[in-house]
mmCIF file of C-alpha atoms in Angstrom:
data_model
loop_
_atom_site.group_PDB
_atom_site.id
_atom_site.type_symbol
_atom_site.label_atom_id
_atom_site.label_comp_id
_atom_site.label_asym_id
_atom_site.label_seq_id
_atom_site.Cartn_x
_atom_site.Cartn_y
_atom_site.Cartn_z
ATOM 1 C CA VAL A 238 -49.741 60.546 43.271
ATOM 2 C CA VAL A 239 -53.194 61.020 41.798
ATOM 3 C CA ASP A 240 -55.727 62.349 44.330
ATOM 4 C CA ASN A 241 -59.158 63.942 43.738
ATOM 5 C CA ARG A 242 -60.225 63.880 47.366
ATOM 6 C CA PRO A 243 -60.334 66.916 49.717
ATOM 7 C CA GLY A 244 -57.421 67.285 52.005
ATOM 8 C CA PRO A 245 -54.710 69.539 53.240
ATOM 9 C CA GLY A 246 -52.909 69.306 49.977
ATOM 10 C CA GLY A 247 -55.890 70.315 47.941
ATOM 11 C CA GLY A 248 -57.746 68.011 45.594
ATOM 12 C CA GLY A 249 -61.361 67.713 44.688
ATOM 13 C CA ALA A 250 -64.488 66.511 46.305
ATOM 14 C CA GLY A 251 -63.704 62.956 45.271
ATOM 15 C CA THR A 252 -66.804 62.746 43.141
ATOM 16 C CA SER A 253 -65.162 63.167 39.702
ATOM 17 C CA HIS A 254 -63.072 60.676 37.619
ATOM 18 C CA ALA A 255 -59.337 60.977 37.386
ATOM 19 C CA ALA A 256 -57.404 59.710 34.308
ATOM 20 C CA VAL A 257 -53.734 58.794 34.171
ATOM 21 C CA THR A 258 -51.639 57.605 31.141
ATOM 22 C CA VAL A 259 -48.573 55.378 31.798
ATOM 23 C CA THR A 260 -46.043 54.739 28.973
ATOM 24 C CA VAL A 261 -43.667 51.731 29.343
ATOM 25 C CA THR A 262 -40.699 51.306 26.918
ATOM 26 C CA LEU A 263 -38.980 47.820 26.675
ATOM 27 C CA THR A 264 -35.419 47.518 25.360
ATOM 28 C CA PRO A 265 -34.818 43.881 24.160
ATOM 29 C CA VAL A 266 -31.559 42.344 25.309
ATOM 30 C CA LEU A 267 -28.668 41.793 22.849
ATOM 31 C CA SER A 268 -26.749 38.614 23.734
ATOM 32 C CA PRO A 269 -25.022 37.097 20.666
ATOM 33 C CA THR A 270 -24.336 33.362 21.058
ATOM 34 C CA ILE A 271 -22.187 31.088 18.859
ATOM 35 C CA SER A 272 -23.282 27.455 18.599
ATOM 36 C CA SER A 273 -22.471 24.452 16.399
ATOM 37 C CA GLU A 274 -23.399 20.791 16.033
ATOM 38 C CA SER A 275 -19.652 20.054 15.939
ATOM 39 C CA ASP A 276 -17.390 19.996 18.977
ATOM 40 C CA LEU A 277 -15.579 23.312 18.600
ATOM 41 C CA ASP A 278 -12.925 22.204 21.099
ATOM 42 C CA SER A 279 -11.887 19.350 18.799
ATOM 43 C CA VAL A 280 -12.048 20.187 15.103
ATOM 44 C CA ASP A 281 -10.053 18.220 12.518
ATOM 45 C CA VAL A 282 -7.828 20.015 10.027
ATOM 46 C CA GLY A 283 -9.860 20.726 6.894
ATOM 47 C CA GLN A 284 -13.111 19.684 8.574
ATOM 48 C CA SER A 285 -16.117 21.759 7.478
ATOM 49 C CA VAL A 286 -17.887 23.259 10.513
ATOM 50 C CA THR A 287 -21.150 25.202 10.548
ATOM 51 C CA LEU A 288 -21.162 28.107 13.001
ATOM 52 C CA SER A 289 -24.636 29.357 13.945
ATOM 53 C CA ALA A 290 -26.130 32.346 15.739
ATOM 54 C CA SER A 291 -29.561 30.707 15.960
ATOM 55 C CA GLU A 292 -29.354 30.449 19.776
ATOM 56 C CA THR A 293 -28.992 34.227 20.085
ATOM 57 C CA PRO A 294 -32.113 35.657 21.908
ATOM 58 C CA ASN A 295 -34.342 37.324 19.301
ATOM 59 C CA GLN A 296 -37.968 36.728 20.325
ATOM 60 C CA SER A 297 -38.801 40.377 19.836
ATOM 61 C CA ASP A 298 -37.170 40.393 16.386
ATOM 62 C CA GLN A 299 -34.822 43.021 17.708
ATOM 63 C CA ILE A 300 -32.104 41.669 15.342
ATOM 64 C CA PRO A 301 -32.904 41.492 11.602
ATOM 65 C CA SER A 302 -31.400 38.698 9.481
ATOM 66 C CA SER A 303 -28.968 41.232 8.066
ATOM 67 C CA GLY A 304 -27.832 42.156 11.570
ATOM 68 C CA PHE A 305 -25.586 39.100 12.031
ATOM 69 C CA SER A 306 -21.955 39.322 10.897
ATOM 70 C CA TRP A 307 -18.859 37.158 11.391
ATOM 71 C CA ASP A 308 -15.120 37.808 11.626
ATOM 72 C CA THR A 309 -13.577 34.377 10.931
ATOM 73 C CA ASP A 310 -9.903 35.287 10.506
ATOM 74 C CA SER A 311 -9.301 37.495 13.537
ATOM 75 C CA ASP A 312 -8.390 40.549 11.476
ATOM 76 C CA GLY A 313 -11.048 42.755 13.079
ATOM 77 C CA VAL A 314 -13.068 42.988 9.858
ATOM 78 C CA ASN A 315 -16.360 41.188 9.387
ATOM 79 C CA ASP A 316 -16.064 38.650 6.561
ATOM 80 C CA VAL A 317 -19.529 37.044 6.350
ATOM 81 C CA ASN A 318 -23.099 38.191 6.999
ATOM 82 C CA GLY A 319 -25.925 35.878 7.981
ATOM 83 C CA VAL A 320 -27.292 33.761 10.796
ATOM 84 C CA SER A 321 -24.793 30.967 10.003
ATOM 85 C CA THR A 322 -21.512 30.409 8.188
ATOM 86 C CA GLU A 323 -19.528 27.333 7.148
ATOM 87 C CA GLN A 324 -15.811 27.376 7.880
ATOM 88 C CA SER A 325 -12.733 25.117 7.809
ATOM 89 C CA TRP A 326 -9.110 25.594 8.843
ATOM 90 C CA PRO A 327 -6.082 24.343 6.856
ATOM 91 C CA GLU A 328 -3.719 23.568 9.740
ATOM 92 C CA PRO A 329 -3.728 22.956 13.490
ATOM 93 C CA GLY A 330 -4.070 25.878 15.881
ATOM 94 C CA ASN A 331 -6.437 27.937 18.021
ATOM 95 C CA TYR A 332 -8.651 30.186 15.907
ATOM 96 C CA SER A 333 -10.778 33.067 17.207
ATOM 97 C CA VAL A 334 -14.209 33.687 15.646
ATOM 98 C CA ARG A 335 -16.268 36.787 16.484
ATOM 99 C CA LEU A 336 -20.038 37.126 16.077
ATOM 100 C CA SER A 337 -21.448 40.679 16.007
ATOM 101 C CA VAL A 338 -25.140 41.649 16.049
ATOM 102 C CA THR A 339 -26.808 44.983 15.289
ATOM 103 C CA SER A 340 -30.407 45.614 16.411
ATOM 104 C CA THR A 341 -33.134 47.525 14.624
ATOM 105 C CA ASP A 342 -32.538 50.472 16.965
ATOM 106 C CA SER A 343 -28.816 50.512 15.993
ATOM 107 C CA ARG A 344 -27.547 48.968 19.192
ATOM 108 C CA SER A 345 -24.736 46.408 18.777
ATOM 109 C CA ALA A 346 -22.982 43.648 20.725
ATOM 110 C CA SER A 347 -20.445 40.940 19.964
ATOM 111 C CA THR A 348 -18.987 37.695 21.343
ATOM 112 C CA THR A 349 -15.860 35.680 20.584
ATOM 113 C CA ARG A 350 -15.358 31.922 20.512
ATOM 114 C CA THR A 351 -12.012 30.061 20.263
ATOM 115 C CA ILE A 352 -11.973 27.077 17.889
ATOM 116 C CA THR A 353 -9.364 24.373 18.619
ATOM 117 C CA VAL A 354 -8.154 22.674 15.423
ATOM 118 C CA SER A 355 -5.998 19.510 15.490
ATOM 119 C CA ASP A 356 -4.834 16.977 12.911
ATOM 120 C CA MET A 357 -6.758 13.828 13.767
ATOM 121 C CA SER A 358 -6.961 12.019 10.395
ATOM 122 C CA PRO A 359 -4.360 9.522 9.072
ATOM 123 C CA PRO A 360 -3.134 9.767 5.485
ATOM 124 C CA SER A 361 -5.141 8.021 2.776
ATOM 125 C CA VAL A 362 -3.047 5.578 0.717
ATOM 126 C CA THR A 363 -3.852 3.562 -2.417
ATOM 127 C CA MET A 364 -1.436 0.980 -3.865
ATOM 128 C CA SER A 365 -1.371 -0.375 -7.405
ATOM 129 C CA PRO A 366 -1.486 -3.180 -8.259
ATOM 130 C CA SER A 367 -3.352 -4.503 -5.252
ATOM 131 C CA GLY A 368 -3.997 -8.040 -4.095
ATOM 132 C CA GLN A 369 -1.367 -10.710 -4.728
ATOM 133 C CA ILE A 370 1.331 -10.087 -7.326
ATOM 134 C CA THR A 371 3.271 -12.871 -9.050
ATOM 135 C CA LYS A 372 6.657 -12.184 -10.610
ATOM 136 C CA GLY A 373 9.283 -14.485 -12.069
ATOM 137 C CA PHE A 374 13.003 -14.403 -11.420
ATOM 138 C CA GLY A 375 14.690 -12.105 -13.889
ATOM 139 C CA GLU A 376 11.620 -9.861 -14.126
ATOM 140 C CA GLU A 377 11.040 -6.453 -12.546
ATOM 141 C CA MET A 378 8.454 -5.849 -9.846
ATOM 142 C CA SER A 379 7.008 -2.329 -9.820
ATOM 143 C CA LEU A 380 4.590 -0.928 -7.234
ATOM 144 C CA SER A 381 3.094 2.559 -7.179
ATOM 145 C CA ALA A 382 1.195 4.403 -4.463
ATOM 146 C CA THR A 383 -0.849 7.586 -4.304
ATOM 147 C CA PHE A 384 -1.533 9.345 -1.017
ATOM 148 C CA THR A 385 -3.310 12.372 0.403
ATOM 149 C CA ASP A 386 -3.581 13.991 3.829
ATOM 150 C CA ASN A 387 -5.758 16.726 5.287
ATOM 151 C CA TRP A 388 -2.686 18.678 6.425
ATOM 152 C CA GLY A 389 0.375 17.335 4.600
ATOM 153 C CA VAL A 390 2.631 14.286 4.168
ATOM 154 C CA GLU A 391 5.977 14.407 5.936
ATOM 155 C CA SER A 392 7.632 11.173 4.764
ATOM 156 C CA ILE A 393 7.184 7.823 3.016
ATOM 157 C CA ASP A 394 9.025 4.545 3.567
ATOM 158 C CA TRP A 395 8.927 1.474 1.333
ATOM 159 C CA LEU A 396 9.592 -1.841 3.062
ATOM 160 C CA PHE A 397 10.269 -5.312 1.688
ATOM 161 C CA ASP A 398 9.838 -8.158 4.141
ATOM 162 C CA GLY A 399 9.938 -5.624 6.976
ATOM 163 C CA SER A 400 13.176 -3.882 5.973
ATOM 164 C CA ILE A 401 13.254 -0.326 4.604
ATOM 165 C CA VAL A 402 14.455 -0.310 0.988
ATOM 166 C CA LEU A 403 13.437 3.213 -0.098
ATOM 167 C CA SER A 404 12.610 6.446 1.781
ATOM 168 C CA ASN A 405 11.577 9.971 0.883
ATOM 169 C CA TYR A 406 11.556 12.789 3.432
ATOM 170 C CA SER A 407 11.056 15.611 0.960
ATOM 171 C CA ILE A 408 7.631 15.093 -0.561
ATOM 172 C CA SER A 409 6.869 17.111 -3.680
ATOM 173 C CA GLU A 410 4.368 14.826 -5.448
ATOM 174 C CA PRO A 411 1.485 12.745 -4.047
ATOM 175 C CA THR A 412 2.850 9.579 -5.694
ATOM 176 C CA SER A 413 5.736 7.174 -5.200
ATOM 177 C CA THR A 414 7.052 4.081 -7.008
ATOM 178 C CA LEU A 415 9.095 1.099 -5.844
ATOM 179 C CA SER A 416 10.927 -1.053 -8.402
ATOM 180 C CA ILE A 417 12.773 -4.266 -7.528
ATOM 181 C CA GLN A 418 14.673 -6.536 -9.883
ATOM 182 C CA VAL A 419 13.720 -10.098 -8.963
ATOM 183 C CA SER A 420 17.101 -11.749 -8.664
ATOM 184 C CA ASP A 421 18.669 -14.706 -6.939
ATOM 185 C CA ASP A 422 19.141 -12.496 -3.867
ATOM 186 C CA TYR A 423 15.513 -13.286 -3.042
ATOM 187 C CA SER A 424 14.018 -16.660 -2.276
ATOM 188 C CA ALA A 425 11.146 -18.164 -4.184
ATOM 189 C CA GLY A 426 7.750 -17.901 -2.526
ATOM 190 C CA GLU A 427 5.720 -15.188 -0.835
ATOM 191 C CA HIS A 428 7.094 -11.833 0.282
ATOM 192 C CA VAL A 429 5.437 -8.684 1.658
ATOM 193 C CA ALA A 430 5.980 -5.234 0.165
ATOM 194 C CA SER A 431 4.729 -2.276 2.242
ATOM 195 C CA ILE A 432 4.498 1.498 2.165
ATOM 196 C CA ILE A 433 4.244 3.650 5.290
ATOM 197 C CA VAL A 434 3.012 7.222 4.788
ATOM 198 C CA THR A 435 3.466 9.606 7.737
ATOM 199 C CA ASP A 436 1.829 13.037 7.941
ATOM 200 C CA LYS A 437 3.086 16.221 9.597
ATOM 201 C CA SER A 438 1.459 15.254 12.899
ATOM 202 C CA GLY A 439 3.270 11.905 12.983
ATOM 203 C CA ILE A 440 0.163 9.887 12.127
ATOM 204 C CA SER A 441 0.992 6.964 9.800
ATOM 205 C CA THR A 442 -0.885 4.724 7.399
ATOM 206 C CA ARG A 443 0.556 1.396 6.199
ATOM 207 C CA GLN A 444 -0.501 -0.560 3.125
ATOM 208 C CA ASP A 445 0.770 -4.095 2.356
ATOM 209 C CA VAL A 446 0.755 -6.216 -0.760
ATOM 210 C CA THR A 447 1.771 -9.873 -1.089
ATOM 211 C CA VAL A 448 4.353 -10.643 -3.771
ATOM 212 C CA ASN A 449 4.979 -14.208 -4.955
ATOM 213 C CA PHE A 450 8.337 -14.858 -6.611
ATOM 214 C CA ILE A 451 8.344 -17.908 -8.867
ATOM 215 C CA ASP A 452 10.846 -19.690 -11.070
ATOM 216 C CA VAL A 453 9.942 -19.105 -14.722
ATOM 217 C CA SER A 454 13.027 -20.640 -16.338
ATOM 218 C CA ALA A 455 14.074 -24.256 -16.785
ATOM 219 C CA PRO A 456 17.362 -25.498 -15.307
ATOM 220 C CA GLU A 457 20.446 -24.327 -17.132
ATOM 221 C CA ILE A 458 22.503 -27.181 -18.581
ATOM 222 C CA SER A 459 26.261 -26.772 -18.536
ATOM 223 C CA PRO A 460 28.168 -27.561 -21.747
ATOM 224 C CA PHE A 461 28.405 -31.283 -22.404
ATOM 225 C CA GLU A 462 29.414 -33.623 -25.233
ATOM 226 C CA ALA A 463 26.279 -34.275 -27.214
ATOM 227 C CA GLN A 464 27.959 -37.134 -29.094
ATOM 228 C CA ILE A 465 30.279 -39.704 -27.575
ATOM 229 C CA GLU A 466 31.794 -43.018 -28.634
ATOM 230 C CA VAL A 467 31.291 -46.138 -26.547
ATOM 231 C CA GLU A 468 32.564 -49.686 -26.852
ATOM 232 C CA GLN A 469 29.809 -52.262 -27.012
ATOM 233 C CA GLY A 470 29.487 -54.216 -23.764
ATOM 234 C CA ASP A 471 31.678 -51.890 -21.685
ATOM 235 C CA PRO A 472 30.163 -49.841 -18.788
ATOM 236 C CA THR A 473 29.701 -46.243 -19.872
ATOM 237 C CA ILE A 474 29.436 -43.287 -17.493
ATOM 238 C CA LEU A 475 26.905 -40.624 -18.443
ATOM 239 C CA GLN A 476 26.781 -37.349 -16.508
ATOM 240 C CA ILE A 477 25.015 -34.013 -16.848
ATOM 241 C CA PHE A 478 25.761 -30.732 -15.043
ATOM 242 C CA ALA A 479 22.715 -28.463 -14.388
ATOM 243 C CA GLN A 480 22.175 -25.327 -12.346
ATOM 244 C CA ASP A 481 19.072 -23.550 -11.092
ATOM 245 C CA ASN A 482 19.577 -20.968 -8.354
ATOM 246 C CA GLN A 483 15.856 -20.730 -7.650
ATOM 247 C CA SER A 484 15.435 -24.401 -6.766
ATOM 248 C CA GLU A 485 16.611 -26.244 -3.697
ATOM 249 C CA GLY A 486 17.124 -29.415 -5.701
ATOM 250 C CA LEU A 487 16.951 -30.810 -9.227
ATOM 251 C CA ASP A 488 15.439 -34.091 -10.363
ATOM 252 C CA TYR A 489 17.337 -36.063 -13.046
ATOM 253 C CA THR A 490 15.601 -38.762 -15.084
ATOM 254 C CA TRP A 491 17.536 -40.667 -17.771
ATOM 255 C CA THR A 492 15.579 -42.465 -20.488
ATOM 256 C CA PHE A 493 17.215 -45.160 -22.611
ATOM 257 C CA GLU A 494 15.715 -46.489 -25.829
ATOM 258 C CA GLN A 495 12.840 -44.022 -25.515
ATOM 259 C CA GLY A 496 9.646 -45.021 -27.307
ATOM 260 C CA THR A 497 10.540 -48.696 -27.670
ATOM 261 C CA GLU A 498 9.447 -51.760 -25.747
ATOM 262 C CA ASN A 499 12.891 -51.815 -24.144
ATOM 263 C CA GLU A 500 12.552 -48.284 -22.708
ATOM 264 C CA ILE A 501 14.122 -47.970 -19.291
ATOM 265 C CA GLN A 502 14.683 -45.055 -16.898
ATOM 266 C CA PHE A 503 17.222 -44.203 -14.188
ATOM 267 C CA SER A 504 17.488 -41.309 -11.723
ATOM 268 C CA GLY A 505 20.380 -39.105 -10.682
ATOM 269 C CA PRO A 506 22.885 -36.790 -12.334
ATOM 270 C CA GLN A 507 25.121 -39.784 -13.210
ATOM 271 C CA VAL A 508 24.417 -43.284 -14.487
ATOM 272 C CA ILE A 509 26.592 -46.216 -15.573
ATOM 273 C CA TYR A 510 25.183 -48.365 -18.342
ATOM 274 C CA GLU A 511 26.390 -51.214 -20.550
ATOM 275 C CA PHE A 512 25.250 -50.717 -24.128
ATOM 276 C CA ASP A 513 24.863 -53.894 -26.117
ATOM 277 C CA SER A 514 23.017 -52.491 -29.111
ATOM 278 C CA GLU A 515 24.515 -51.834 -32.492
ATOM 279 C CA GLY A 516 24.251 -48.531 -34.291
ATOM 280 C CA PRO A 517 23.669 -45.032 -32.887
ATOM 281 C CA THR A 518 21.678 -44.781 -29.649
ATOM 282 C CA SER A 519 20.062 -41.660 -28.185
ATOM 283 C CA VAL A 520 19.799 -41.082 -24.422
ATOM 284 C CA VAL A 521 17.642 -38.260 -23.023
ATOM 285 C CA CYS A 522 18.049 -36.811 -19.526
ATOM 286 C CA ARG A 523 15.176 -34.766 -18.146
ATOM 287 C CA VAL A 524 16.318 -32.211 -15.535
ATOM 288 C CA GLN A 525 13.363 -30.777 -13.583
ATOM 289 C CA ASN A 526 13.382 -27.962 -10.978
ATOM 290 C CA ASP A 527 11.104 -27.294 -8.008
ATOM 291 C CA ALA A 528 8.700 -25.303 -10.210
ATOM 292 C CA GLY A 529 8.173 -28.273 -12.540
ATOM 293 C CA LEU A 530 10.144 -26.719 -15.398
ATOM 294 C CA SER A 531 12.417 -29.075 -17.315
ATOM 295 C CA SER A 532 15.373 -29.116 -19.662
ATOM 296 C CA TYR A 533 16.075 -32.109 -21.919
ATOM 297 C CA PRO A 534 19.742 -32.601 -22.802
ATOM 298 C CA GLU A 535 20.258 -35.447 -25.263
ATOM 299 C CA ILE A 536 23.378 -37.539 -25.845
ATOM 300 C CA CYS A 537 23.979 -39.562 -28.989
ATOM 301 C CA LEU A 538 26.105 -42.726 -28.520
ATOM 302 C CA LEU A 539 28.227 -44.096 -31.372
ATOM 303 C CA TYR A 540 29.447 -47.662 -31.008
ATOM 304 C CA THR A 541 33.076 -48.533 -31.674
ATOM 305 C CA SER A 542 35.343 -51.397 -30.831
ATOM 306 C CA ASP A 543 38.039 -48.990 -29.636
ATOM 307 C CA ALA A 544 36.222 -46.382 -27.523
ATOM 308 C CA ALA A 545 38.307 -43.741 -25.831
ATOM 309 C CA ASP A 546 37.872 -43.070 -22.131
ATOM 310 C CA GLU A 547 37.739 -39.330 -22.562
ATOM 311 C CA GLY A 548 34.646 -39.418 -24.766
ATOM 312 C CA LEU A 549 32.328 -40.762 -22.112
ATOM 313 C CA GLY A 550 30.798 -37.546 -20.799
ATOM 314 C CA VAL A 551 31.282 -34.535 -18.555
ATOM 315 C CA ASP A 552 31.715 -35.168 -14.831
ATOM 316 C CA LEU A 553 29.314 -32.936 -12.885
ATOM 317 C CA GLY A 554 29.325 -34.965 -9.719
ATOM 318 C CA GLY A 555 26.253 -36.379 -8.092
ATOM 319 C CA ARG A 556 24.541 -39.627 -7.261
ATOM 320 C CA ARG A 557 25.428 -42.767 -9.234
ATOM 321 C CA ILE A 558 22.797 -45.352 -10.112
ATOM 322 C CA ASN A 559 24.032 -48.613 -11.700
ATOM 323 C CA LYS A 560 22.011 -50.826 -13.983
ATOM 324 C CA LYS A 561 21.601 -54.318 -12.565
#
C-alpha cells in the first residue's frame, strides 16, 4: 500500500509525489517435444527417420542450440546433441528415444517417445538371365539369383513348372543358382522357372523366367544295311528305323533316282518298289522331326539275278506305301 494522504495510519498531506518500483521476473517454460515427418508408430526396419525438437517451445531463446541432447539406445546416456538427429533401427521392436533440454539458466527437462519398428518391405530379387531363355535337349540350363532384404532372408525355394526342385533354409550368401540338365524327362516347349525368397517376417518375393526347350538334334537312325542286293523286276522292301524322343512324330520321305527326270518320292518308314534299272541305284530317305531337323540315310542297291531275301533291309515297322 502506497499512501501519502493524512489519515489514522499516518501519511503525508497528499500534496507530494510518491514513487514505487516493481520488478517482475519471468521464467520461460521448458517443454521438450519430439516430432517427425515420419509416422513413428509405423517405421520400417532400416528406414531412416529424422527426429526433431523444433516444436519445443523456445520463443524466449531459453534453450540454446547446444541445449538439446538425445538418448537413442535407451542406455540412459545421451548419444547425440542438436535440434535434430537421423536414426534407423536394424530389426523390429519398440524403441525408446529420450529428448533432454537444458536452459540458459541451467534448468533441465526431458521427454520420451516410443518408436514402433516393423518389417514392412519384401525382399528384392534379381534373376539372371532374364527374359525368355532357350535351351536344347542335352544342354544344361543354369539360372542365378541375387537377393537382399532390410532385415534378413529366411529361405529360398526354386520351382520348375510350379513344383519345388531346390530349397535352402540356411542362408549364408545373398546368391543362389539352379542348374537343370535338359533331358527327355521334360517336354519340348515353354516352361516356367521361379524363385521365391522369403524374409524373416514371412514376406515373400517371387521372380519368374520363361524357359523354352527345343530339339537341337536330328533324328537318330538305327543301324541299317547301307548296301543291299535286289533282283531286277522283283518288289523290294525298304525300311528305316529312326528315333527322336523330343518329337511326337517323324516324317519319312524316300527319294528314288534323285536328280534325274525320273525322280519320284514316297512317304512312310517302309516302301515297296520294283527296280527295273540296271547298275547300282541309290535311294535316300529323309527323316525329319517336329523341329525341322533331318537325317538322310542312304541305301545303295546292287542288281543281281539271284537276290537273297535277307538283304532287303531292316524291318523297323511302320506305314507301307506301294508304288502303283
